[in-house]
Each structure stands twice: as C-alpha cells, then as structure tokens.
Tab-separated table of C-alpha atoms and ligand atoms in Angstrom:
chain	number	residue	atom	x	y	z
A	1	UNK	CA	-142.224	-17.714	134.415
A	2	UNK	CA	-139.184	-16.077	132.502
A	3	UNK	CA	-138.556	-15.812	128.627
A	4	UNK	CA	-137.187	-18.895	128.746
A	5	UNK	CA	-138.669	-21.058	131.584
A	6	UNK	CA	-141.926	-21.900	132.272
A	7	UNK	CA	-141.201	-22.996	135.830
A	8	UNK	CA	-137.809	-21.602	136.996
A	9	UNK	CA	-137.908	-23.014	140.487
A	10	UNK	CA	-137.878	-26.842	139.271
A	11	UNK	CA	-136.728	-26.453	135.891
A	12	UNK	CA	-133.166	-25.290	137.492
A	13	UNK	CA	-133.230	-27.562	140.260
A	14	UNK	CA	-130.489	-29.643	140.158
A	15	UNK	CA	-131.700	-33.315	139.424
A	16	UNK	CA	-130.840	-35.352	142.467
A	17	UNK	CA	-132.352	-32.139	144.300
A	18	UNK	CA	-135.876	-32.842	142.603
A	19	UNK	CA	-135.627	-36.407	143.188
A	20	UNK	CA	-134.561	-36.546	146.517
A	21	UNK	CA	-137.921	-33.617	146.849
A	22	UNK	CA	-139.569	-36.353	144.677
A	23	UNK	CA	-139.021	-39.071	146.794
A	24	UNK	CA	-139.998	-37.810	149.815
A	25	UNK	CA	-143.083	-37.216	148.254
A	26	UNK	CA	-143.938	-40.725	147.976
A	27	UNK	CA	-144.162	-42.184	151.816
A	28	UNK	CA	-147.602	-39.462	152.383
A	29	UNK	CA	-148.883	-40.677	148.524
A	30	UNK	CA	-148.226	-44.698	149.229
A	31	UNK	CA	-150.094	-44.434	152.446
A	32	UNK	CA	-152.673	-42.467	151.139
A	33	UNK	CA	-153.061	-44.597	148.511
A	34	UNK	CA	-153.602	-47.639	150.033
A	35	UNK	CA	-156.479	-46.222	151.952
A	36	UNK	CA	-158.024	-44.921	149.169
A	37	UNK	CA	-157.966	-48.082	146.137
A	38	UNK	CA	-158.604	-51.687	147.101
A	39	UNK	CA	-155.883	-52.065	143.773
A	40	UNK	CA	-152.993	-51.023	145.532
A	41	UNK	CA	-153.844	-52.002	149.030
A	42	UNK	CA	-153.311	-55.312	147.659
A	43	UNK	CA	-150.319	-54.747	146.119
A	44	UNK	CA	-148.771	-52.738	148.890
A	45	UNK	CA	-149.610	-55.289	151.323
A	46	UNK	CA	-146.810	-55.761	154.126
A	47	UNK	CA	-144.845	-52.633	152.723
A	48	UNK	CA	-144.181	-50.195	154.781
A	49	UNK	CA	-145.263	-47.532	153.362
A	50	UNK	CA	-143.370	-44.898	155.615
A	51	UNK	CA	-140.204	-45.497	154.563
A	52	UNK	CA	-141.297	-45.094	151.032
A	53	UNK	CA	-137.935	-43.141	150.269
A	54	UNK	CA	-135.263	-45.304	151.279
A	55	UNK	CA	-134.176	-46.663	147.865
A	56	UNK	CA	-133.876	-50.208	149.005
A	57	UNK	CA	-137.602	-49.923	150.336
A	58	UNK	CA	-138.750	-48.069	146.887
A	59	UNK	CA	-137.415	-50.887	145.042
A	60	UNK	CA	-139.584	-53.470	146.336
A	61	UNK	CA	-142.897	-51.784	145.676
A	62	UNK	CA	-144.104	-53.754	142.581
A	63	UNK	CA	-144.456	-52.247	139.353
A	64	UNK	CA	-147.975	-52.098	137.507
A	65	UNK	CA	-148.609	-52.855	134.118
A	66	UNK	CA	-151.322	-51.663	131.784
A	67	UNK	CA	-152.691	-55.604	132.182
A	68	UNK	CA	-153.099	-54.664	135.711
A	69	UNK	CA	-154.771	-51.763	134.745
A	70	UNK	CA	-156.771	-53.070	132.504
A	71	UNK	CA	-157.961	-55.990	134.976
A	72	UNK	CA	-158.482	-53.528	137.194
A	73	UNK	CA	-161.350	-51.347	135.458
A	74	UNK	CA	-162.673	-55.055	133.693
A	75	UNK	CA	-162.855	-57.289	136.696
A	76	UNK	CA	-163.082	-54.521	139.763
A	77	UNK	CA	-164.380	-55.494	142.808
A	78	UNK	CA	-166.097	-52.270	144.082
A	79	UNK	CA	-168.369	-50.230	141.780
A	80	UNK	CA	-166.175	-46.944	140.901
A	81	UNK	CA	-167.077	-45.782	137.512
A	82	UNK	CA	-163.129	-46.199	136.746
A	83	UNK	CA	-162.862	-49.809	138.572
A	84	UNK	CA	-160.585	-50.305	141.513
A	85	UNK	CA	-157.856	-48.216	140.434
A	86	UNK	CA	-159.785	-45.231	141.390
A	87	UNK	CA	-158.773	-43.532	144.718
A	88	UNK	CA	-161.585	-41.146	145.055
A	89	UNK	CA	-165.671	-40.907	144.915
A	90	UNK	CA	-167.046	-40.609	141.669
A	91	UNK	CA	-168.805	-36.802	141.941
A	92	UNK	CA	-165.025	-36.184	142.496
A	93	UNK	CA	-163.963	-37.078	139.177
A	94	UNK	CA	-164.199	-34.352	136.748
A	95	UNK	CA	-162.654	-35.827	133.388
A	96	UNK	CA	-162.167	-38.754	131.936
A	97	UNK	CA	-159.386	-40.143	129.406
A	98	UNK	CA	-159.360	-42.775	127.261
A	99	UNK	CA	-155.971	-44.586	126.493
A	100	UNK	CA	-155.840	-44.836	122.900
A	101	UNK	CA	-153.861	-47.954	123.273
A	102	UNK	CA	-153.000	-49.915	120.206
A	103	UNK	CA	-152.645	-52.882	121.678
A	104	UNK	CA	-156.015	-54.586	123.835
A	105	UNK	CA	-159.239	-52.973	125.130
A	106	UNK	CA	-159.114	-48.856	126.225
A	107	UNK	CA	-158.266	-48.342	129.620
A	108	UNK	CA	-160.038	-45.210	131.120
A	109	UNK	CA	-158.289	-42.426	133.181
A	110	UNK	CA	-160.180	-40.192	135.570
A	111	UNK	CA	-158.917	-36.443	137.113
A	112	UNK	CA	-159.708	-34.597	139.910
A	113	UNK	CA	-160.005	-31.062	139.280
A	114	UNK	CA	-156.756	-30.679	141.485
A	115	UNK	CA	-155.379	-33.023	139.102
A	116	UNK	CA	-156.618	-31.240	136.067
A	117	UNK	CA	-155.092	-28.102	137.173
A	118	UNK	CA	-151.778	-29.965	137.858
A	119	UNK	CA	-151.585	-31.690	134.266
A	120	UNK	CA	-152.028	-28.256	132.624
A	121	UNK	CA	-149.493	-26.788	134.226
A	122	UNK	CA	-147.211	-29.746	133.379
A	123	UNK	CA	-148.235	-30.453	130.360
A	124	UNK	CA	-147.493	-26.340	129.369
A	125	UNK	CA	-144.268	-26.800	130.894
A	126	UNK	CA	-143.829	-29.283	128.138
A	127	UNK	CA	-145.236	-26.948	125.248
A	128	UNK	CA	-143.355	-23.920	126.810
A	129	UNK	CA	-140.320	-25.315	126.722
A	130	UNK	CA	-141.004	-27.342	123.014
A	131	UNK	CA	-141.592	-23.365	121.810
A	132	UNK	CA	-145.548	-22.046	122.488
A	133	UNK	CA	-145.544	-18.525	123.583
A	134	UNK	CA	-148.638	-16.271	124.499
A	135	UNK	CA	-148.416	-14.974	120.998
A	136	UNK	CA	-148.166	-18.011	119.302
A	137	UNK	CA	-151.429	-19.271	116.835
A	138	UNK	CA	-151.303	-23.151	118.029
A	139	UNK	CA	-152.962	-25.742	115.320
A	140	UNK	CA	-154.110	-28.711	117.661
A	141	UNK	CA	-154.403	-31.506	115.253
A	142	UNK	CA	-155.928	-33.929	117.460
A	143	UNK	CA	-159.157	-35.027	116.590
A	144	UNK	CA	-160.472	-36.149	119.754
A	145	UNK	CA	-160.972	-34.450	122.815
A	146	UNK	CA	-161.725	-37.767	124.530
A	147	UNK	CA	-158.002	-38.977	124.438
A	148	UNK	CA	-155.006	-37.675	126.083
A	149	UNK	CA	-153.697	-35.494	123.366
A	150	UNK	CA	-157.166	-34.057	122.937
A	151	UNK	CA	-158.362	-31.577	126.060
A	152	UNK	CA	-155.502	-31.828	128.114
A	153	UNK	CA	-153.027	-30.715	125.404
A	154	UNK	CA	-156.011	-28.436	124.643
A	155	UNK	CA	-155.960	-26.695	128.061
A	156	UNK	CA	-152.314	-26.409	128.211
A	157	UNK	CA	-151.854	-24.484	125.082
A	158	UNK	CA	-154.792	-22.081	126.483
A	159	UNK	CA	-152.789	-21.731	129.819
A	160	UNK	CA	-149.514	-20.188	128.587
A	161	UNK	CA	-152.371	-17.833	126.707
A	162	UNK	CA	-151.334	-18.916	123.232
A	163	UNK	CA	-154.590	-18.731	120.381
A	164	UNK	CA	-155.852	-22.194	120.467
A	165	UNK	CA	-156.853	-22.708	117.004
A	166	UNK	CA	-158.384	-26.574	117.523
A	167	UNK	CA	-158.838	-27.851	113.880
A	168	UNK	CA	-158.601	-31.616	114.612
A	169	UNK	CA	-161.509	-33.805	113.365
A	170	UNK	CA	-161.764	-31.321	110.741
A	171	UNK	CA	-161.809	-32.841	106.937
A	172	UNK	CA	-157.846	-32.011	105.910
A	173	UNK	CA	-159.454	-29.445	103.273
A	174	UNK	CA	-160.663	-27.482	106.241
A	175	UNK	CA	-157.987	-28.106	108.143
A	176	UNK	CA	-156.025	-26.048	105.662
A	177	UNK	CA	-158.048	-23.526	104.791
A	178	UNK	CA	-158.367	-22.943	108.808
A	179	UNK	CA	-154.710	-23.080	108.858
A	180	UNK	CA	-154.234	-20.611	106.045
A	181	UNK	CA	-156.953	-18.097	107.067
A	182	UNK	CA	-156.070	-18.100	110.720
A	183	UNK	CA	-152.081	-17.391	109.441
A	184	UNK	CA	-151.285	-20.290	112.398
A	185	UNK	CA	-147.666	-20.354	112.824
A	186	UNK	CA	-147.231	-23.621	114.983
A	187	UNK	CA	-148.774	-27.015	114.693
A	188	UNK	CA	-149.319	-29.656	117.580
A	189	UNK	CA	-149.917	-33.422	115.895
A	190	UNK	CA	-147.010	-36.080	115.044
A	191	UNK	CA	-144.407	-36.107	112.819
A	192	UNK	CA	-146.189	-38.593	110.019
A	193	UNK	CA	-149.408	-36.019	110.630
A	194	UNK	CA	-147.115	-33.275	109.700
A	195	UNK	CA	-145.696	-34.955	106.386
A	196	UNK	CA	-148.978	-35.549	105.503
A	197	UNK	CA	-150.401	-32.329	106.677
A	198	UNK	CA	-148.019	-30.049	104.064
A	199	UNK	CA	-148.670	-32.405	101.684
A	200	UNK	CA	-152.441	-31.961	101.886
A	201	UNK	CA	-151.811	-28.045	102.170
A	202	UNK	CA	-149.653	-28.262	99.035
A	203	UNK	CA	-152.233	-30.001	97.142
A	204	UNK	CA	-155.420	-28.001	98.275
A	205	UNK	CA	-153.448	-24.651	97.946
A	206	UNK	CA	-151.200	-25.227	94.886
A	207	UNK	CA	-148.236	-23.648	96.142
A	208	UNK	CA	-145.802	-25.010	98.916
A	209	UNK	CA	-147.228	-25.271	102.548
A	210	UNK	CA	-143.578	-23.518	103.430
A	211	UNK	CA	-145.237	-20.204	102.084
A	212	UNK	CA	-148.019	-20.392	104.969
A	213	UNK	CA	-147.085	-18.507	108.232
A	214	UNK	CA	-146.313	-22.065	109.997
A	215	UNK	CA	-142.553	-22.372	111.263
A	216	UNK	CA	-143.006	-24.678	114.794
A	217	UNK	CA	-143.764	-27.775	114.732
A	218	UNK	CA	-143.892	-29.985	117.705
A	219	UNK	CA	-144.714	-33.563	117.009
A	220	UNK	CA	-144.766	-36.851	119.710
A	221	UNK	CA	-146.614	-39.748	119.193
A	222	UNK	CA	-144.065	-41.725	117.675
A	223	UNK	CA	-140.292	-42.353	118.623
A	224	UNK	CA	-138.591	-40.865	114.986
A	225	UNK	CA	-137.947	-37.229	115.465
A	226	UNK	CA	-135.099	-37.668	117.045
A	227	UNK	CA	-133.563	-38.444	113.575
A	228	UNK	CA	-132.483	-36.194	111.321
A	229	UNK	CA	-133.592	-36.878	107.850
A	230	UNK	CA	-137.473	-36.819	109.038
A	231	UNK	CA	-136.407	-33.476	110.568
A	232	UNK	CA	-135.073	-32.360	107.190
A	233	UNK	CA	-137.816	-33.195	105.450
A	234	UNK	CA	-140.576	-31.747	107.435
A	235	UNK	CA	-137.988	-28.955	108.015
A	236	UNK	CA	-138.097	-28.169	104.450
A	237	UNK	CA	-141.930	-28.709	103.507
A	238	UNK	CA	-143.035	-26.182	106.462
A	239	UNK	CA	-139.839	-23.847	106.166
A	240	UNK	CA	-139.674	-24.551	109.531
A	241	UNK	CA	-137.358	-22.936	111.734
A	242	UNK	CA	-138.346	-25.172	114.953
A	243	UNK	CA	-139.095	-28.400	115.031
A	244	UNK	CA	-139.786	-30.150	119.076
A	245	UNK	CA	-140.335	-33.421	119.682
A	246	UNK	CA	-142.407	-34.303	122.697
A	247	UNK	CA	-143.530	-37.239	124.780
A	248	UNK	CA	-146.918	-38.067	127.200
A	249	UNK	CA	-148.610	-41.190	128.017
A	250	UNK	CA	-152.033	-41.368	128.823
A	251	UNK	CA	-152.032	-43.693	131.452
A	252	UNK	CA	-149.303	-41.417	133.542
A	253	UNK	CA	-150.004	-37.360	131.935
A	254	UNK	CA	-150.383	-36.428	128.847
A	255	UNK	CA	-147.195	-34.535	128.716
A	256	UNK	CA	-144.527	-35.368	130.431
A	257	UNK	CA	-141.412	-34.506	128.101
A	258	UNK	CA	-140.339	-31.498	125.415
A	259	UNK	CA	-137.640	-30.983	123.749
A	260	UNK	CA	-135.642	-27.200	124.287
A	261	UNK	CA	-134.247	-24.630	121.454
A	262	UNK	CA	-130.726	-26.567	122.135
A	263	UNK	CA	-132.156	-29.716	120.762
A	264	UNK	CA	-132.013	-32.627	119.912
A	265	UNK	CA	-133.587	-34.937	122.724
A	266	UNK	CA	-136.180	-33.571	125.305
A	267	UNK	CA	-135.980	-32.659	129.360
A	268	UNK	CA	-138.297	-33.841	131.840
A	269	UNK	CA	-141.059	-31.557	132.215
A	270	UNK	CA	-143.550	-33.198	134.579
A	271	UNK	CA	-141.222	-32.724	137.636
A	272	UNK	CA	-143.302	-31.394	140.294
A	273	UNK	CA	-146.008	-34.445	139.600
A	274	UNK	CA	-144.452	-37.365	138.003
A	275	UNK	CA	-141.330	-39.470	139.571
A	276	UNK	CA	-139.611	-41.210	136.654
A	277	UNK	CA	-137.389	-44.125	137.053
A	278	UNK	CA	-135.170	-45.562	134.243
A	279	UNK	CA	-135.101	-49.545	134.614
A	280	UNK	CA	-133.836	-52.563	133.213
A	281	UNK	CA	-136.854	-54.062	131.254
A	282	UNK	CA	-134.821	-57.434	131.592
A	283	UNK	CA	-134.056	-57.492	135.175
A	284	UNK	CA	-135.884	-54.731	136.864
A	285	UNK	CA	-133.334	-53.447	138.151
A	286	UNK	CA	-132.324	-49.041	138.919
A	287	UNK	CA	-130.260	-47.970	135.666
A	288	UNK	CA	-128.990	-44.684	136.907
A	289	UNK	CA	-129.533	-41.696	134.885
A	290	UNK	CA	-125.570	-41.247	133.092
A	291	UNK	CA	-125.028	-40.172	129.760
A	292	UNK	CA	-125.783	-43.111	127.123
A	293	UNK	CA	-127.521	-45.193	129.666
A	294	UNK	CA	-130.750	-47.190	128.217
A	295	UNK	CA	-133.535	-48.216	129.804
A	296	UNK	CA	-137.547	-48.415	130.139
A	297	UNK	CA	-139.293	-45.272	131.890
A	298	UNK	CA	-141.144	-46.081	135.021
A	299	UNK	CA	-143.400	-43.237	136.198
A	300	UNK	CA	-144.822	-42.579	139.588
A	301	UNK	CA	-147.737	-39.874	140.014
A	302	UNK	CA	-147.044	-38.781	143.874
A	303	UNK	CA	-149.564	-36.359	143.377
A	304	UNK	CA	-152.657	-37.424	141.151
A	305	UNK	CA	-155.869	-38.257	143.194
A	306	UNK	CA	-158.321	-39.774	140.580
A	307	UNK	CA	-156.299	-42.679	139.086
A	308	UNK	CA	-152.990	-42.588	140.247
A	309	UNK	CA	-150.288	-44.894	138.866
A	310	UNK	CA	-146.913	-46.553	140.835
A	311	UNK	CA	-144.109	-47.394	139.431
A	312	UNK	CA	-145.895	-47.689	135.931
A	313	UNK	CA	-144.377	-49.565	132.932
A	314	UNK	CA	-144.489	-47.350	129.937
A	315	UNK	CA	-143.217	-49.819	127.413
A	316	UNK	CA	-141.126	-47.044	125.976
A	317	UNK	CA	-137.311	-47.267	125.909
A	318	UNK	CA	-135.298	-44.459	126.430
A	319	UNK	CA	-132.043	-43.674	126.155
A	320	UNK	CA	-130.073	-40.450	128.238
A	321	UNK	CA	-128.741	-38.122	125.459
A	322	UNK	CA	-126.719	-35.862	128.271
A	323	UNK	CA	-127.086	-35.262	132.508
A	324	UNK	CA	-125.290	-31.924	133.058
A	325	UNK	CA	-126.879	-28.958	133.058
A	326	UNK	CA	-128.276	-27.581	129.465
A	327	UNK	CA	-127.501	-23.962	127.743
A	328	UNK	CA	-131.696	-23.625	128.104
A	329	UNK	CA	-130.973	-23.487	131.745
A	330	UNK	CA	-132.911	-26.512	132.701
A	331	UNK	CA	-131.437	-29.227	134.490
A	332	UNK	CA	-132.932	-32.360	133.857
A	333	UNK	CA	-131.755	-35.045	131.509
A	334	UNK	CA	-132.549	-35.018	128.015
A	335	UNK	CA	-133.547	-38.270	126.428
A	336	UNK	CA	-134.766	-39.899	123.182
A	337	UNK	CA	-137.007	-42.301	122.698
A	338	UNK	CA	-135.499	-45.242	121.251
A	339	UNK	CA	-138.846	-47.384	121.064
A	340	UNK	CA	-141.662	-49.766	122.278
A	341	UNK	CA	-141.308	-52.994	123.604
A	342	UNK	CA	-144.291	-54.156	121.867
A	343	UNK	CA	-142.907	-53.126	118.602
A	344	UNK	CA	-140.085	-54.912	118.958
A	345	UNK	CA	-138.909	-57.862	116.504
A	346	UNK	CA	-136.605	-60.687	117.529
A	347	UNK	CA	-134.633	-62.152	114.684
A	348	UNK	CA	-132.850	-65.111	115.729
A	349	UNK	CA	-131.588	-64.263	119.289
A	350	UNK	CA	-131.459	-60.347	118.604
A	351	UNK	CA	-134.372	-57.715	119.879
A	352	UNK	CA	-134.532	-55.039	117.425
A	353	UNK	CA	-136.949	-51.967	117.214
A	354	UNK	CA	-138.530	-50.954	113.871
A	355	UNK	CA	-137.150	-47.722	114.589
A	356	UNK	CA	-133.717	-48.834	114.791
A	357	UNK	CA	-133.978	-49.954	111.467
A	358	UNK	CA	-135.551	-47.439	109.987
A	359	UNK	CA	-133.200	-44.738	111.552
A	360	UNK	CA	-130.216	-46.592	110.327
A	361	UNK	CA	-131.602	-46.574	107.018
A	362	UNK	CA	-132.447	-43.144	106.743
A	363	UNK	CA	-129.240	-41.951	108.433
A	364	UNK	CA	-127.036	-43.214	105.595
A	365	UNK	CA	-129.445	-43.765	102.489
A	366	UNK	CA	-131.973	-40.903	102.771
A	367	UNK	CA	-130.093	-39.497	99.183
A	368	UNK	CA	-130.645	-42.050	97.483
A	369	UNK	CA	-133.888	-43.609	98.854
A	370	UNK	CA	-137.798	-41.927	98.323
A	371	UNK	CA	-138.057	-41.921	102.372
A	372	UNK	CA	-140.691	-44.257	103.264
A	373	UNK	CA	-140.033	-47.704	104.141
A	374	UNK	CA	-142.070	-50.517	105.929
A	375	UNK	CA	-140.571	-53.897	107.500
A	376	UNK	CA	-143.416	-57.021	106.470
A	377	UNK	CA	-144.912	-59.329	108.984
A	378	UNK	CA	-146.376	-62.613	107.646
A	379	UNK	CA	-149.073	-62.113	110.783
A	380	UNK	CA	-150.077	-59.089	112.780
A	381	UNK	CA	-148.626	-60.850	115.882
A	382	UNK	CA	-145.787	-62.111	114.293
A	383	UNK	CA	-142.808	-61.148	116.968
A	384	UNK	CA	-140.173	-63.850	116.050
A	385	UNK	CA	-137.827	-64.264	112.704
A	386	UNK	CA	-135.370	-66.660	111.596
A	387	UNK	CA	-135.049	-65.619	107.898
A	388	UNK	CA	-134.142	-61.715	107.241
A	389	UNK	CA	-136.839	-59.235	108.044
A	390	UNK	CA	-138.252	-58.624	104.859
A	391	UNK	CA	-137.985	-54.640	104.168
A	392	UNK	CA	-139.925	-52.895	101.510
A	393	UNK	CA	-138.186	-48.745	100.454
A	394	UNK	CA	-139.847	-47.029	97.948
A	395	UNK	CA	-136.708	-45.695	95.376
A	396	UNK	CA	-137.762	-42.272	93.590
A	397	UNK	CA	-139.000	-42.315	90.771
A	398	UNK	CA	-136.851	-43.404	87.852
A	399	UNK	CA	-134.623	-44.870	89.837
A	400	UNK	CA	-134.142	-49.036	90.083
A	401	UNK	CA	-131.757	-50.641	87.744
A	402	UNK	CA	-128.729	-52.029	88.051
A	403	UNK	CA	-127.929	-49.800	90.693
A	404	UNK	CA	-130.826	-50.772	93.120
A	405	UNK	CA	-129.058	-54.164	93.562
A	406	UNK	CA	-126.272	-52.616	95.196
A	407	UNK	CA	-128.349	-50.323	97.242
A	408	UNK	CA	-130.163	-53.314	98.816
A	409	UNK	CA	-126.862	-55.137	99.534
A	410	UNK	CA	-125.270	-52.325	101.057
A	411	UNK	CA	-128.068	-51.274	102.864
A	412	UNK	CA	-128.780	-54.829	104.108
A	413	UNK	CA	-124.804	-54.929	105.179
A	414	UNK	CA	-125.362	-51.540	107.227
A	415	UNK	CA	-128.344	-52.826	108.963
A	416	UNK	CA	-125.404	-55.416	109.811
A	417	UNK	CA	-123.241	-54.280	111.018
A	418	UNK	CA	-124.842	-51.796	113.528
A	419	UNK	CA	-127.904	-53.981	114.627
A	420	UNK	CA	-126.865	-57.420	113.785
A	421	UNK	CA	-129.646	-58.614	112.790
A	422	UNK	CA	-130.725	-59.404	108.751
A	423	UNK	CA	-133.026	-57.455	106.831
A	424	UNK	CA	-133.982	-58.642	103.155
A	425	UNK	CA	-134.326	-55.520	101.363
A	426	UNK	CA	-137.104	-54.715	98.335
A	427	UNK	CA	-137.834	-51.869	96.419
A	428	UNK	CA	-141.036	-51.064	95.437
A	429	UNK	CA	-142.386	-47.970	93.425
A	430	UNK	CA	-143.380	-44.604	94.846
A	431	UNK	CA	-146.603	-43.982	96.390
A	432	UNK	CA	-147.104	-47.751	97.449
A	433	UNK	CA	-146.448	-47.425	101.451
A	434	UNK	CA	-149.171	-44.824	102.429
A	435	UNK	CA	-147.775	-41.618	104.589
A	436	UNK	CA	-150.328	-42.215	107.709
A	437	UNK	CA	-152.674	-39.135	109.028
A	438	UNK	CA	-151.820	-40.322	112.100
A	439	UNK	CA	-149.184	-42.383	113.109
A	440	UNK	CA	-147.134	-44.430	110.606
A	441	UNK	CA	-147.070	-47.541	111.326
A	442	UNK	CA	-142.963	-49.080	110.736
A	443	UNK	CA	-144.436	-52.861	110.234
A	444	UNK	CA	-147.652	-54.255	108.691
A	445	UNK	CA	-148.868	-57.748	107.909
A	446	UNK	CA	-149.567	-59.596	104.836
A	447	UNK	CA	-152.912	-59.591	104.081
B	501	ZN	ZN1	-132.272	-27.633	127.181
C-alpha cells in the first residue's frame, strides 16, 4: 500500500497487461469449474476449456443470466444448500449473501473463506481508492448485514483499519445522534440515502448537517452521481469536500468499482478477482474498451470457489469516460454507469433510461426546478410508450405561473433533442415525490 494506492502492483498495471494476466487465469478456473458444479458442466459442454484464453475460444463460452441463476438454486438437481451453482461442499461455505434484487425471487451467494478474504481486499481497494483511510470514522448505512452492501462492505472498511461506526438499521434519530456523537467524517449508503440522511440530521439537530464533522461521502446503488447537480446538492448539505461514487453487484462482489480524487467516473478495482468484459447487449458481441465506447459489463470471477459466476450479465450499462493512464496513478478505465436494462423505457422505437432523462433535466433546469422528478407508468410493468412519457418535477415553492408553461415546453424540447424520445412534462407542488431512504426510485405506477 502507498498514500495513494491500495494495491500498487495491479492498480499500475497497464490494462491489456492485467487482462492478458486475467485471461490466462481462466483456462485452470473453466476446468475447475466444470468439475466442481453440475451448472456449468452443462453449459461448458464440448468447450475446450484449455484454450480458455484465445479470444475466439472465450467468446463462445455462454453467458449466464440471473434467470439461470435463479433456476439454478430453485430447480437444482443435487442438494447443495446454494443449488447447483455451488462448486464446493457445504461445511466449506462460510457466508452467505442475499441478492437484494428488485426484480424476481432472491438469489443466494455463498463464500469460501478464501473468497471472503479475497472480496475484502477488493472491495477496500474500492473504498481506498473512493477516499477511506485508517483514520477515517466510516458511517455504514446499510441496514442489513445479510446483503452485499452489509458485511462485506463491513469487513472492508475494517481492513484498511478505518473506525467502523455501523449505524444502519438504526431509527434515522439514532442514526444522527450516532453520527454526531461519534464526530464521523465519512458516510457509506447511496446518494438518495444521503439527501435524505442531512435532511433528517437537519431536522433532528436544528442546525445544518454541513456543521457535523462529515465531508466524504461515497454513495453506489444507483447510476446518478455521475451528474453534477445531485453532486452539488449533497455537496452543499454535507459541506462536503469528497464525494465517490462506487459500484458492486451482489451476484459478482460487492465492490467492484470506485471512483479516485481526479473524479468524475470510477476505475476498476476488483482486478486481481473479477474479469470484466464490455459487450453489446444487442448482439453480444466484444466492444473494446476506447474512450466513449458503451456497453453492458460482463464479469467473470476466475478466482471465487463458493458460487462462482462466467461471463455474468449485470444488466448495467456502462459507458468508458477515458483509457489512458489517470493523474491517481491507476491505470484502468474509468466508467459511468449510464443505467439498467430493466429500467429502461421504449417510446415508440427509442430505448431510453430513466436516468437519461432525469440527467438531462437536471443538467440544464436544476435553477429553476425543486430537484426531484419522477417519470409515471400506467402499470408497474409497463415497458412500452407511444404517447410522451408522462413526467412529474416538483417547481419550488412559489413558483408556477405563466412561466411554468414555458419551462415544460422547453424542457420537453431538450429531452428532444438529445434523447429523441417525448416526455409530457407536469409540475406538481413541493414535497409530493418522496426523497427515498434508500434508493429513489426514477418511475412509479399509477395506483
Ligand atoms: Zn484516477
């Protein structure tokens, strides 16, 4: 470790370096693996498994979904507490994770203690580089310990030797007065949790939360951070003078990217454990890491024992901010996440994220808007629109008018222009779309 890098050796290695290390990883972990789970022995069936790091071979090893690995645990065919995606006996399995999936039934993750040991030391490399020291006073907002943001982020922030200071689960009153007492100076949740959080803090204390000792914040959970008006704002209600957005998935580890000082956009922290691929979601196909390139994440864990995953889709869309070699020191890419393919809307022939929309919104309206905003489903499920996407912005108050007709044309015409696709804006009054604990949630359904 340095002052600056938790893991010099791979955090400096060039990128192709660490993949080409990566891939030759994967011919001892695909043959393994077959051996061990009657899952992938089917699905590696008449792959040679040897040549697992020729590209052309690599690209015909299937990709697994979180339906497989759902059927998987639900329908398995042996008797492994974890189904047939498990690759090891169960006194082996130390932990277990819960996927706190939005969509379907919760898959469950096991770890080896070898695994366990390897996810804290990635997922620290994550906090380390998102801004935890040793002397750092870390608020873990989490409330359970039973989901991948829970221990796991738990055990990282204990291994670069930081105060772990674990107030999730507590009632928000507590929460701040924990917060307060403790003088915690940087707070693990997501970005909606800390909106919400300085507003509770506010409230309960009567004075702004920017006069407690917090000034990190690191926030994942939800694509968003990249944009700068949420930074702003949660910026100013902390008086923060850090703010990291990072990335995990429960299915794959917990922590897999952080963002550096340099900002904004986050590196890939998870190298000597996770191979990531950037694909085509259409197609399938290799989109190679360049600056501006888009594409769905596909991870590989070469080294995890319990409940490995290959070539796993994550769903999240990402897009490559910059290749070359960062003023952090670290070499590999830096990426946002532009969103979830199942949050995404089609209107007419267009795919648009939530996200999209709200980013282009905030990026050119935040002035003159109250911040919040919500786009209206007639059903939950409701994917598909032919008439403009109905969006609801609360205005601050006093505002409306006249005026407020021209803000929803000209927002509507932005939304236009850069997405192509209709929204039908409405105002509505302050305090009517809820600030979420959690997560905010960019669409809801009529009830
Ligand atoms: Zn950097």
């Amino acid at each position: 470790m340095t002052d600056q890098l938790w893991d010099p050796e791979f955090d400096t290695k060039p990128w192709d370096e660490l993949q080409a290390w990566q891939r030759a990883q994967l011919a001892p972990f695909l043959t393994g693996l077959a051996g061990r789970s009657p899952f992938y022995a089917a699905r590696l069936a008449g792959i040679d498994a040897r040549r697992a790091a020729e590209p052309q071979l690599w690209t015909q090893v299937p990709f697994t979904t979180k339906d497989d690995l759902r059927a998987g645990q639900q329908q398995a065919v042996t008797d492994n507490m974890l189904g047939d995606l498990q690759g090891v006996e169960d006194p082996e399995v130390s932990q277990v994770i819960a996927s706190s999936g939005t969509t379907g039934a919760p898959v469950f993750f096991g770890l080896t203690e070898e695994d366990r040991l390897a996810w804290t030391d990635s997922i620290a490399n994550m906090f380390f580089t998102a801004g935890i020291r040793k002397d750092s006073v870390v608020a873990l907002t989490t409330g359970m310990p039973l989901v991948a943001g829970g221990m796991p982020y738990a055990d990282a922030i204990r291994r670069i030797g930081a105060t772990l200071v674990w107030v999730g689960g507590q009632t928000p009153a507590r929460m701040v007065a924990i917060t307060e007492k403790l003088k915690v100076d940087t707070i693990v949740g997501t970005a909606s949790f800390a909106t919400f959080f300085a507003g509770r803090c506010a409230e309960v204390l009567e004075r702004p939360a920017s006069e407690l000792a917090v000034r990190t914040i690191i926030a994942g959970g939800e694509p968003g951070l990249g944009q700068e008006a949420i930074r702003g704002r949660i910026r100013s209600d902390w008086g923060a003078t850090r703010i990291s957005e990072v990335m995990g998935l429960g299915d794959v580890m917990s922590g897999l990217w952080g963002e550096c000082p340099e900002g904004p956009g986050m590196h890939f922290t998870a190298g000597r454990n996770v191979y990531v691929e950037l694909i085509d979601p259409d197609t399938g196909d290799i989109v190679e890491w360049t600056p501006g390139a888009k594409g769905e994440a596909v991870y590989t864990t070469f080294t995890r024992q319990a409940t490995p995953v290959l070539r796993f889709r994550s769903r999240d869309h990402l897009e490559v901010l910059a290749t070359s070699e960062c003023a952090c020191g670290r070499t590999a890419p830096v990426v946002r996440c532009i969103g979830r393919t199942d949050d995404m809307l089609i209107y007419k022939a267009m795919n648009v994220f939530p996200s999209a929309i709200r980013d282009v919104v905030m990026e050119g309206f935040s002035a003159e808007i109250a911040g919040p905003l919500r786009l209206r489903k007639e059903r939950t499920e409701q994917v598909r629109f032919d008439d403009p996407i109905p969006l609801e912005i609360e205005l601050p108050a006093g505002a409306g008018g006249p005026e407020a007709g021209d803000l929803a044309w000209r927002i509507g015409e932005r939304v236009r222009e850069r997405l192509r696709v209709r929204v039908a804006v409405e105002f509505v009054d302050p305090g009517t779309i809820a600030i979420g604990e959690y997560k905010n949630a960019l669409t809801y359904a009529r009830a």
